[in-house]
mmCIF file with all atom_site columns, C-alpha atoms in Angstrom:
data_model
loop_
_atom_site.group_PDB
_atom_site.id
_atom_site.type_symbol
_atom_site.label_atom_id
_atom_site.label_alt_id
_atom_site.label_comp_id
_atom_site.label_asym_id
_atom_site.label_entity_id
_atom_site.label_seq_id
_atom_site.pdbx_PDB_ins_code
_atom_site.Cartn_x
_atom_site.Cartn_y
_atom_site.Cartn_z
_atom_site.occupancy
_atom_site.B_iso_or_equiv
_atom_site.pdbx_formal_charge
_atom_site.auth_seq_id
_atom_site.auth_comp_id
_atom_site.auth_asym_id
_atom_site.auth_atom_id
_atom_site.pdbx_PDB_model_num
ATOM 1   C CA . UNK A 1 1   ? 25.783  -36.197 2.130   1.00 0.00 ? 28  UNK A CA 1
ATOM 2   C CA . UNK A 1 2   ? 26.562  -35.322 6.147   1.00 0.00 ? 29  UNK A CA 1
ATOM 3   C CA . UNK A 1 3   ? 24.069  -34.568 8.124   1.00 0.00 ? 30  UNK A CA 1
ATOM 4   C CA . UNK A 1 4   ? 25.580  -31.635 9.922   1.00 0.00 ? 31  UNK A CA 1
ATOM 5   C CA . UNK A 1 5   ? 23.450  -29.195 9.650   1.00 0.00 ? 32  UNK A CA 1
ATOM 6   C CA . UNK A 1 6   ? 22.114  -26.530 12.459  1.00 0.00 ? 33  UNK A CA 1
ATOM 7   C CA . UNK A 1 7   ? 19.115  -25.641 12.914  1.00 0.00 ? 34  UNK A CA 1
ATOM 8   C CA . UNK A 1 8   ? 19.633  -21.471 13.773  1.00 0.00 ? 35  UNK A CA 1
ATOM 9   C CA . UNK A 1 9   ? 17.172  -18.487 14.478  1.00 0.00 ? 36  UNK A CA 1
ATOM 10  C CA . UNK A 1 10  ? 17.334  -16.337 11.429  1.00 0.00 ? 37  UNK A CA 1
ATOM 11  C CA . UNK A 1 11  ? 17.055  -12.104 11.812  1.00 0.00 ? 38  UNK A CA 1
ATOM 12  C CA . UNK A 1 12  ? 17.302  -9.343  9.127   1.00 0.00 ? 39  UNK A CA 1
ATOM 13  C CA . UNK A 1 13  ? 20.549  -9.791  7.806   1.00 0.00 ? 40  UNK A CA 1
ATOM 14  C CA . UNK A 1 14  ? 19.406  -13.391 6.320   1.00 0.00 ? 41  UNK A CA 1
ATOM 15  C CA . UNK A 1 15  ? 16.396  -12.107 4.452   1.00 0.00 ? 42  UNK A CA 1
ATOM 16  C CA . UNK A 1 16  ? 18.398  -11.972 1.259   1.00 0.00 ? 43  UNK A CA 1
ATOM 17  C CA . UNK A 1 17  ? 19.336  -15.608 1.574   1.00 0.00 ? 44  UNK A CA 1
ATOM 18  C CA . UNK A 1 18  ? 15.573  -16.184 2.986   1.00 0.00 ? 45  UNK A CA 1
ATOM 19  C CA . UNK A 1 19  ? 13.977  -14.834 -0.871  1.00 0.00 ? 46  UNK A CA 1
ATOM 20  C CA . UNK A 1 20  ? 16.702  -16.546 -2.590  1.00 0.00 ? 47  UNK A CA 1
ATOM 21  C CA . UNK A 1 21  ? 15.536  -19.729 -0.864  1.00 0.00 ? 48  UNK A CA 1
ATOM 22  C CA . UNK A 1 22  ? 11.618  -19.737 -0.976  1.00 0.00 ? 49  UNK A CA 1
ATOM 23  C CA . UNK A 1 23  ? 10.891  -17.446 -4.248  1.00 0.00 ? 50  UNK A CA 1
ATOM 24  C CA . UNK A 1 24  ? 12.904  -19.887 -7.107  1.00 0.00 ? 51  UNK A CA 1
ATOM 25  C CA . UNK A 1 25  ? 10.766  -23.114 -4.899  1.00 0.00 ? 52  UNK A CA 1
ATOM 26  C CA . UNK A 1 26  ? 7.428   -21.292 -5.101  1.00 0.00 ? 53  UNK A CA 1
ATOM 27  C CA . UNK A 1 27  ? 7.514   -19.781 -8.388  1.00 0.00 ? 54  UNK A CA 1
ATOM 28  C CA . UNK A 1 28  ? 9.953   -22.447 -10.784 1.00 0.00 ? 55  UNK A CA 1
ATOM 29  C CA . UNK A 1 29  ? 9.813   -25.618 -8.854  1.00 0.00 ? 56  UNK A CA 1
ATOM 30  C CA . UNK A 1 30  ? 6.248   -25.908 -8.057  1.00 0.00 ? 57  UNK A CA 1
ATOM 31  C CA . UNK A 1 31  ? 4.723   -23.012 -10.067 1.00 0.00 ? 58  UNK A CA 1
ATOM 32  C CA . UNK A 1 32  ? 2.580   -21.090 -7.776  1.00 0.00 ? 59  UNK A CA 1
ATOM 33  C CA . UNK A 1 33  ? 1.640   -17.560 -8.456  1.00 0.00 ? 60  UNK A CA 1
ATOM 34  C CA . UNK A 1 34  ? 3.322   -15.500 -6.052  1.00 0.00 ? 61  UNK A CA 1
ATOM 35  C CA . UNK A 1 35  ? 5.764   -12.875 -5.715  1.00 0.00 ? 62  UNK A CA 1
ATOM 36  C CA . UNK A 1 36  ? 7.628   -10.947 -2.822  1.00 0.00 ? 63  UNK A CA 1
ATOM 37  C CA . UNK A 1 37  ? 5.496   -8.315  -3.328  1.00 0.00 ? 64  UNK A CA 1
ATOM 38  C CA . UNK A 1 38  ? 2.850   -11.153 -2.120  1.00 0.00 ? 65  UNK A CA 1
ATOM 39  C CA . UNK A 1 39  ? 5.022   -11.666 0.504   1.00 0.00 ? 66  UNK A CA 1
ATOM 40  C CA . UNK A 1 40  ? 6.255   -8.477  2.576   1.00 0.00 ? 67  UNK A CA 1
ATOM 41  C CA . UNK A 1 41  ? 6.930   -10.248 5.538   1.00 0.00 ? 68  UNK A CA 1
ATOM 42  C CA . UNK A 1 42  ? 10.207  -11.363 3.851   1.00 0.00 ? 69  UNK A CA 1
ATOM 43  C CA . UNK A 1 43  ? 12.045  -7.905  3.395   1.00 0.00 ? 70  UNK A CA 1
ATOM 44  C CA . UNK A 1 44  ? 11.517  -7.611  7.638   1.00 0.00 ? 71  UNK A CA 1
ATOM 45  C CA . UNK A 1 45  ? 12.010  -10.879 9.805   1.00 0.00 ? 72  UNK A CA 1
ATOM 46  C CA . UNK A 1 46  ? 12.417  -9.485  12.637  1.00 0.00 ? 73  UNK A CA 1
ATOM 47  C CA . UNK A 1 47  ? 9.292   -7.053  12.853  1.00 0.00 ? 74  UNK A CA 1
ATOM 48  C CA . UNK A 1 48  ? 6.755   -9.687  11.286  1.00 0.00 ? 75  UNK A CA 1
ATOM 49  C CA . UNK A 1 49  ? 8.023   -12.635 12.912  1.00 0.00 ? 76  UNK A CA 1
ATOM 50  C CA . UNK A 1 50  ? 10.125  -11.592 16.379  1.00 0.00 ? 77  UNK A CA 1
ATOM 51  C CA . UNK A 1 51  ? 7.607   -8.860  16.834  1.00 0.00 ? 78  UNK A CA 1
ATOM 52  C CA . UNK A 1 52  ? 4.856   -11.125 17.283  1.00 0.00 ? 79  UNK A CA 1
ATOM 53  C CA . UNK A 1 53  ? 6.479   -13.214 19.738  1.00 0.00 ? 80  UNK A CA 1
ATOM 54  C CA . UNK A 1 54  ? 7.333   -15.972 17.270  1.00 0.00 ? 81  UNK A CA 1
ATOM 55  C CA . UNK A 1 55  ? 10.584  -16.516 15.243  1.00 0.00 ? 82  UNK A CA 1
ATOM 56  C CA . UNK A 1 56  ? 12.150  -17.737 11.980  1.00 0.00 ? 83  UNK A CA 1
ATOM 57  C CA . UNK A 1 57  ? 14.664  -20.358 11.973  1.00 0.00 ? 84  UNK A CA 1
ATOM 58  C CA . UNK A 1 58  ? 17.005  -21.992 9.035   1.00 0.00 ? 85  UNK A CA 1
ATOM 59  C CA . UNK A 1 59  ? 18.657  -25.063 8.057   1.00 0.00 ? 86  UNK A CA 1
ATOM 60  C CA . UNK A 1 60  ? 22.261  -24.163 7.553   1.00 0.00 ? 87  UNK A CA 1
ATOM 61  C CA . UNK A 1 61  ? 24.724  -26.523 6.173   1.00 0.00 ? 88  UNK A CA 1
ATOM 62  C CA . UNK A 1 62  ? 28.113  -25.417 5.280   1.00 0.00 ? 89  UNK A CA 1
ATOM 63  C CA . UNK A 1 63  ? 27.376  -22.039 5.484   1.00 0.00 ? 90  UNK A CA 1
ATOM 64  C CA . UNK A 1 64  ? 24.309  -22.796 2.673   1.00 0.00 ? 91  UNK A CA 1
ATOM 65  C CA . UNK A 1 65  ? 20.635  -21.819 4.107   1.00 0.00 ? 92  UNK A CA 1
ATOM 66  C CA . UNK A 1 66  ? 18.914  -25.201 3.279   1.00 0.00 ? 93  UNK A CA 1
ATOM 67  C CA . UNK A 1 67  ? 15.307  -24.459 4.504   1.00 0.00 ? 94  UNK A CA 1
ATOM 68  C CA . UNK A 1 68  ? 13.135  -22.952 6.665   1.00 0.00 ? 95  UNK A CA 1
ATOM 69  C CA . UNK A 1 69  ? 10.548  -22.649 9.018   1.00 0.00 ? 96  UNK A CA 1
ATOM 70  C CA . UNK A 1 70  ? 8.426   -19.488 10.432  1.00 0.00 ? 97  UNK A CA 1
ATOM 71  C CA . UNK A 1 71  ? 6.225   -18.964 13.705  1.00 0.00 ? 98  UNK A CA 1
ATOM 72  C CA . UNK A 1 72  ? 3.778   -16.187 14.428  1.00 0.00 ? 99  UNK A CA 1
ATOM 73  C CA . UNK A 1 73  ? 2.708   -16.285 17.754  1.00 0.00 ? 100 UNK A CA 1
ATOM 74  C CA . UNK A 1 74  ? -0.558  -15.429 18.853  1.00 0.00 ? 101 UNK A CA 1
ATOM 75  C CA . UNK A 1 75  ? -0.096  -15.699 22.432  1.00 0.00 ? 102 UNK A CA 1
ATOM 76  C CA . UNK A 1 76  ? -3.430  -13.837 23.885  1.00 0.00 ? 103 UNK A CA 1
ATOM 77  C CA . UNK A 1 77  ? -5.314  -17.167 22.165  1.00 0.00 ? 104 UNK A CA 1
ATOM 78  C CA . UNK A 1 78  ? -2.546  -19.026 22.528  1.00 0.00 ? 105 UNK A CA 1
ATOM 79  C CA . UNK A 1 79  ? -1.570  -20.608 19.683  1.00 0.00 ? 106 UNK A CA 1
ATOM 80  C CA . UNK A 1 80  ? 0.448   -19.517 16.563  1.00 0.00 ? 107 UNK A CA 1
ATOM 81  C CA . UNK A 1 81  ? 0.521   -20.027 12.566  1.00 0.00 ? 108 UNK A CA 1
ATOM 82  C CA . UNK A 1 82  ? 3.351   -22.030 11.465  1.00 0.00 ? 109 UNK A CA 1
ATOM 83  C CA . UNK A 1 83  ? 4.799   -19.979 8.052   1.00 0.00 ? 110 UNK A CA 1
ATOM 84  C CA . UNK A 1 84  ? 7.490   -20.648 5.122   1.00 0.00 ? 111 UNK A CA 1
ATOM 85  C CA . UNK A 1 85  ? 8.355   -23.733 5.999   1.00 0.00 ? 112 UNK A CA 1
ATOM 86  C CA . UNK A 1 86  ? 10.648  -24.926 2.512   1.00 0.00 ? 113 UNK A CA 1
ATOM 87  C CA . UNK A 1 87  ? 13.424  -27.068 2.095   1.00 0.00 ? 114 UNK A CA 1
ATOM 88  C CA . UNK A 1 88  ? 16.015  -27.101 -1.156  1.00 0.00 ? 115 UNK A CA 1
ATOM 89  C CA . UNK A 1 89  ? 14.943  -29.714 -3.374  1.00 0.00 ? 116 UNK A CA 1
ATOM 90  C CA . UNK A 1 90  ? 18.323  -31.601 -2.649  1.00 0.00 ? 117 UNK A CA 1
ATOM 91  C CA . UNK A 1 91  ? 18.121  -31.893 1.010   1.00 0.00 ? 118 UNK A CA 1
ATOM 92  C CA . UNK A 1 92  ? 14.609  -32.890 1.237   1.00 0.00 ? 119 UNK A CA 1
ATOM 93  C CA . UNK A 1 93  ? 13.484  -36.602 2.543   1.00 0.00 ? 120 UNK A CA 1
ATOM 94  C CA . UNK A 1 94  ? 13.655  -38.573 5.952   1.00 0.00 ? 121 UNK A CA 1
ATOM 95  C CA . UNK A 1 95  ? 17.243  -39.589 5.503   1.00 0.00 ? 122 UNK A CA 1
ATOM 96  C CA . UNK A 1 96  ? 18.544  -36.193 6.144   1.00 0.00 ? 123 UNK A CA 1
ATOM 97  C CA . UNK A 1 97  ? 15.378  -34.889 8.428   1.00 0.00 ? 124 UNK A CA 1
ATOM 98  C CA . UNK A 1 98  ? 15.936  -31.130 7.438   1.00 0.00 ? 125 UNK A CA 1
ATOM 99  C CA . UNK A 1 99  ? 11.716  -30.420 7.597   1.00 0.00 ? 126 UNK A CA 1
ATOM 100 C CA . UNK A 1 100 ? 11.652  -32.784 10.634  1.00 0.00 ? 127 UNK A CA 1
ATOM 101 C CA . UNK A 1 101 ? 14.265  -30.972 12.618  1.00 0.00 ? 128 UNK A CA 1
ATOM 102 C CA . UNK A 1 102 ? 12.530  -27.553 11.721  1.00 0.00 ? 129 UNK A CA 1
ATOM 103 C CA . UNK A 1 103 ? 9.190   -28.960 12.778  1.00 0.00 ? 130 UNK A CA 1
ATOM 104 C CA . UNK A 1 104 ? 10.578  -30.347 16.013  1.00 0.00 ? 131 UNK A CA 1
ATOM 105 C CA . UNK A 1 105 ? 12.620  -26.726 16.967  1.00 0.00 ? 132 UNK A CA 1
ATOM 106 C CA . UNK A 1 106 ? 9.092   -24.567 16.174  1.00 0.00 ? 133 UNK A CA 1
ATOM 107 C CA . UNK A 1 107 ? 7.272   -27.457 18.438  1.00 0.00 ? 134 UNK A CA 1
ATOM 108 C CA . UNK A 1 108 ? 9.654   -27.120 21.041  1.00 0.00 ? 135 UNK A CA 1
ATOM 109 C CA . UNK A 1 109 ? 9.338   -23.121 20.826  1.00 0.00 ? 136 UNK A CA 1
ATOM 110 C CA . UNK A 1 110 ? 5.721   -23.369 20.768  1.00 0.00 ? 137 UNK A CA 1
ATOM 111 C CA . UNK A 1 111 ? 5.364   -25.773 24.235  1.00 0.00 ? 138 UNK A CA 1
ATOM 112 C CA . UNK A 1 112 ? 7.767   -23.218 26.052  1.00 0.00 ? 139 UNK A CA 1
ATOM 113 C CA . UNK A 1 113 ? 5.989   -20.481 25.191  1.00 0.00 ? 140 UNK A CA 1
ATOM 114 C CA . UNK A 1 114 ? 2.464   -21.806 26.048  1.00 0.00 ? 141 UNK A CA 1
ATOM 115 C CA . UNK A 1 115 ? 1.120   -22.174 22.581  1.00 0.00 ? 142 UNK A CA 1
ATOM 116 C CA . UNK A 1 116 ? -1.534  -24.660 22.680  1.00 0.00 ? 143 UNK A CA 1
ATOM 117 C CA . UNK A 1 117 ? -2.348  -24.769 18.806  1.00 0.00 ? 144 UNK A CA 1
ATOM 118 C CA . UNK A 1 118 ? -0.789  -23.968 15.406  1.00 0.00 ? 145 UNK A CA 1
ATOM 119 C CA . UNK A 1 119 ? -2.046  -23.485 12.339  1.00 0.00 ? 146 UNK A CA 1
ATOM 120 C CA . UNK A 1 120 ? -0.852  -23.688 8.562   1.00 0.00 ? 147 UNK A CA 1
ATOM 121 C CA . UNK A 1 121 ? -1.494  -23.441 5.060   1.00 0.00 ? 148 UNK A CA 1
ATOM 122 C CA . UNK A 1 122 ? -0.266  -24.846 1.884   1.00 0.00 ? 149 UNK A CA 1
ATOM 123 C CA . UNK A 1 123 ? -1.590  -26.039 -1.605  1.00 0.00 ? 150 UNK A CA 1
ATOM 124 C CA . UNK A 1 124 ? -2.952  -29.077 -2.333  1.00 0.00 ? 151 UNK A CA 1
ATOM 125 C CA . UNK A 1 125 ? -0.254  -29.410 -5.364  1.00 0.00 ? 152 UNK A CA 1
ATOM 126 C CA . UNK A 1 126 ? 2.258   -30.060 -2.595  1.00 0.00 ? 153 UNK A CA 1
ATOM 127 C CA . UNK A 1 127 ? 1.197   -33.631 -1.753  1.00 0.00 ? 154 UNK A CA 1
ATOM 128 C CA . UNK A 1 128 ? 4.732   -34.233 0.158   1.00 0.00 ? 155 UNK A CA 1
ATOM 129 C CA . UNK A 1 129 ? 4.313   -31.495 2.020   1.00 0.00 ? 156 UNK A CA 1
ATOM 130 C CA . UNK A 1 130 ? 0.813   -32.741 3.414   1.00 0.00 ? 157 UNK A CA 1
ATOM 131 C CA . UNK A 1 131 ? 1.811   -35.894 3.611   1.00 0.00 ? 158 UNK A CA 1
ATOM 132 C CA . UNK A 1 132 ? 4.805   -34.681 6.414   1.00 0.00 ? 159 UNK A CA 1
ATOM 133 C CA . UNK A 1 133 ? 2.177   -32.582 7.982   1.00 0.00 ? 160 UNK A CA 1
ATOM 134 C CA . UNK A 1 134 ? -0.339  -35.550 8.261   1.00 0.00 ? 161 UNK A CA 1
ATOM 135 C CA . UNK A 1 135 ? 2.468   -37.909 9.844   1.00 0.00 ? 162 UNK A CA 1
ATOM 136 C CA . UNK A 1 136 ? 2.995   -35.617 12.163  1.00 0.00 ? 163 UNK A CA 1
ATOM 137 C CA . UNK A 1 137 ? -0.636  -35.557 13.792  1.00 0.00 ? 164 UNK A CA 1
ATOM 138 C CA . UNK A 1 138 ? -1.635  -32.531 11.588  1.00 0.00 ? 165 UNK A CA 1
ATOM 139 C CA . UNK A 1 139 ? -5.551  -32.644 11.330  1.00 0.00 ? 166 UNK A CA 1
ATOM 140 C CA . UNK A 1 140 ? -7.210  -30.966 7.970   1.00 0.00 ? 167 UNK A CA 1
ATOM 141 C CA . UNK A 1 141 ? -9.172  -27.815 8.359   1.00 0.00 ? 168 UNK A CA 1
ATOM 142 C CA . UNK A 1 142 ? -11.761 -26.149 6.374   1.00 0.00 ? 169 UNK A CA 1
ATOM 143 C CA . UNK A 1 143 ? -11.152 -22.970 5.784   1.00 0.00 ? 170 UNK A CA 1
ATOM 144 C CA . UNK A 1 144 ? -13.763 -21.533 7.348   1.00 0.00 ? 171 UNK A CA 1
ATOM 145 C CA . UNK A 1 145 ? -13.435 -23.135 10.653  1.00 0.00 ? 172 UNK A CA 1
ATOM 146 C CA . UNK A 1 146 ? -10.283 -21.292 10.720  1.00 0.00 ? 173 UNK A CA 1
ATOM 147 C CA . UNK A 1 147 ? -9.790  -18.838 13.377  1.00 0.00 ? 174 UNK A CA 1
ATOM 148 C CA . UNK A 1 148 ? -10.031 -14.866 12.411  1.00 0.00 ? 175 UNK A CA 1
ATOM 149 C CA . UNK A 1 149 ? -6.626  -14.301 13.541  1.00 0.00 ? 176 UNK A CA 1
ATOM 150 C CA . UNK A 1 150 ? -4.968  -16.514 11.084  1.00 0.00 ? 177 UNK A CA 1
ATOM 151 C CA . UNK A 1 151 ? -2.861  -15.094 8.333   1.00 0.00 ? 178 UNK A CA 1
ATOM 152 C CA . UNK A 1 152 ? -4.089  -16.703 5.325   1.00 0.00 ? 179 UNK A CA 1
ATOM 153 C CA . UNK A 1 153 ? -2.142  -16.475 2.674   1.00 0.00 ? 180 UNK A CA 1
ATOM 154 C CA . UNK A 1 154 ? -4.145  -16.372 -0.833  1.00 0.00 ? 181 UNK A CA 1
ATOM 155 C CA . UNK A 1 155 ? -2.299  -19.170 -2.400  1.00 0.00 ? 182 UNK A CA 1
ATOM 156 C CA . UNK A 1 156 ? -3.369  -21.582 0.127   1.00 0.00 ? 183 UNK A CA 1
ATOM 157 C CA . UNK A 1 157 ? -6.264  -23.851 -0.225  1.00 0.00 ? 184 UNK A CA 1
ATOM 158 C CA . UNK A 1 158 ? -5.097  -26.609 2.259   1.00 0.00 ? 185 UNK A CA 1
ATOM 159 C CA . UNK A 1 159 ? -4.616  -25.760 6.086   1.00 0.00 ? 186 UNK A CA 1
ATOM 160 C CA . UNK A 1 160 ? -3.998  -27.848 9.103   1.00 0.00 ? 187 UNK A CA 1
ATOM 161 C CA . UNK A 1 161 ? -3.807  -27.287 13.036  1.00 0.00 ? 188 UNK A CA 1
ATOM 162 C CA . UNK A 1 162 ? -1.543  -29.170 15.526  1.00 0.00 ? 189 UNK A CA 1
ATOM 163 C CA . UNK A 1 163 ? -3.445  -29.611 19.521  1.00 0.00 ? 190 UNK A CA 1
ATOM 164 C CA . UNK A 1 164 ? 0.015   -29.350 21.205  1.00 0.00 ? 191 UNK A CA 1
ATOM 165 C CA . UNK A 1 165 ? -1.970  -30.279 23.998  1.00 0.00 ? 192 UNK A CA 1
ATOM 166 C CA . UNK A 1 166 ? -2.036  -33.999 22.732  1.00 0.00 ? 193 UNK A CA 1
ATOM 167 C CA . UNK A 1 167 ? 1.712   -33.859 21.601  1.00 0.00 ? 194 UNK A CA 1
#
């Protein structure tokens, strides 16, 4: 397998591609009890993602969305949760560096927009997952040291925050 893919920013018109992506990883692959009615914020990229000052951005190869990775900005405390970040099954692992290169473009949009801090949440059943987040100087937080501005999602019981300060 080449590793040619592009890392784009996503809008509307992938939001189809976006649900085909994350619902069959969430609900078949690892079992966790959501649905897109759960998740609204899918059906409207642009207003829930863009509007905040963040984005969304996929892993394209071959014209095939591969994975993905979400921002929403929080720039009056200056910082931002990190959201739907998911990677096909098949393209997963450091040799092809899909999550990495997603990690590293949100990073990279976070220091030029002066966001200091991120924040994210996950399940525990997703040990890889933590384990990426861990490597990459993600600290564990309890969730009620979170801040009240964070989205919490209520199928996460694991969350993390990045000090892009010390990046």
């Amino acid at each position: 397998m080449q590793n040619d893919f592009k890392i784009e920013r996503l809008d509307n018109q992938f939001c189809e591609a976006i649900i085909g992506l994350i619902l069959p990883i969430q609900q078949i692959e690892f079992n966790v009890d959501i649905d897109l009615a759960a998740q609204p914020d899918l059906l409207d990229i642009e207003k829930n993602y863009d509007g905040s000052g963040g984005a969304f951005w996929g892993a394209i190869l071959n014209g095939e969305l591969i994975g993905t990775i979400a921002l929403i900005a929080v720039p009056e405390h200056q910082s931002g949760a990190i959201r739907k970040m998911f990677v096909k099954k098949e393209f997963r692992g450091k040799d092809l560096g899909v999550a990495q290169a997603l990690l590293k473009t949100l990073l990279a949009y976070c220091k030029d927009n002066n966001l200091n801090e991120v924040y994210l949440g996950t399940k525990d059943i997703l040990q890889a997952a933590c384990r990426f987040y861990e490597r990459n100087g993600f600290k564990p937080v309890a969730m009620g040291d979170l801040p009240v501005y964070f989205p919490r999602m209520a199928v996460d019981n694991v969350f993390y925050s990045l000090d892009l300060k010390s990046v």
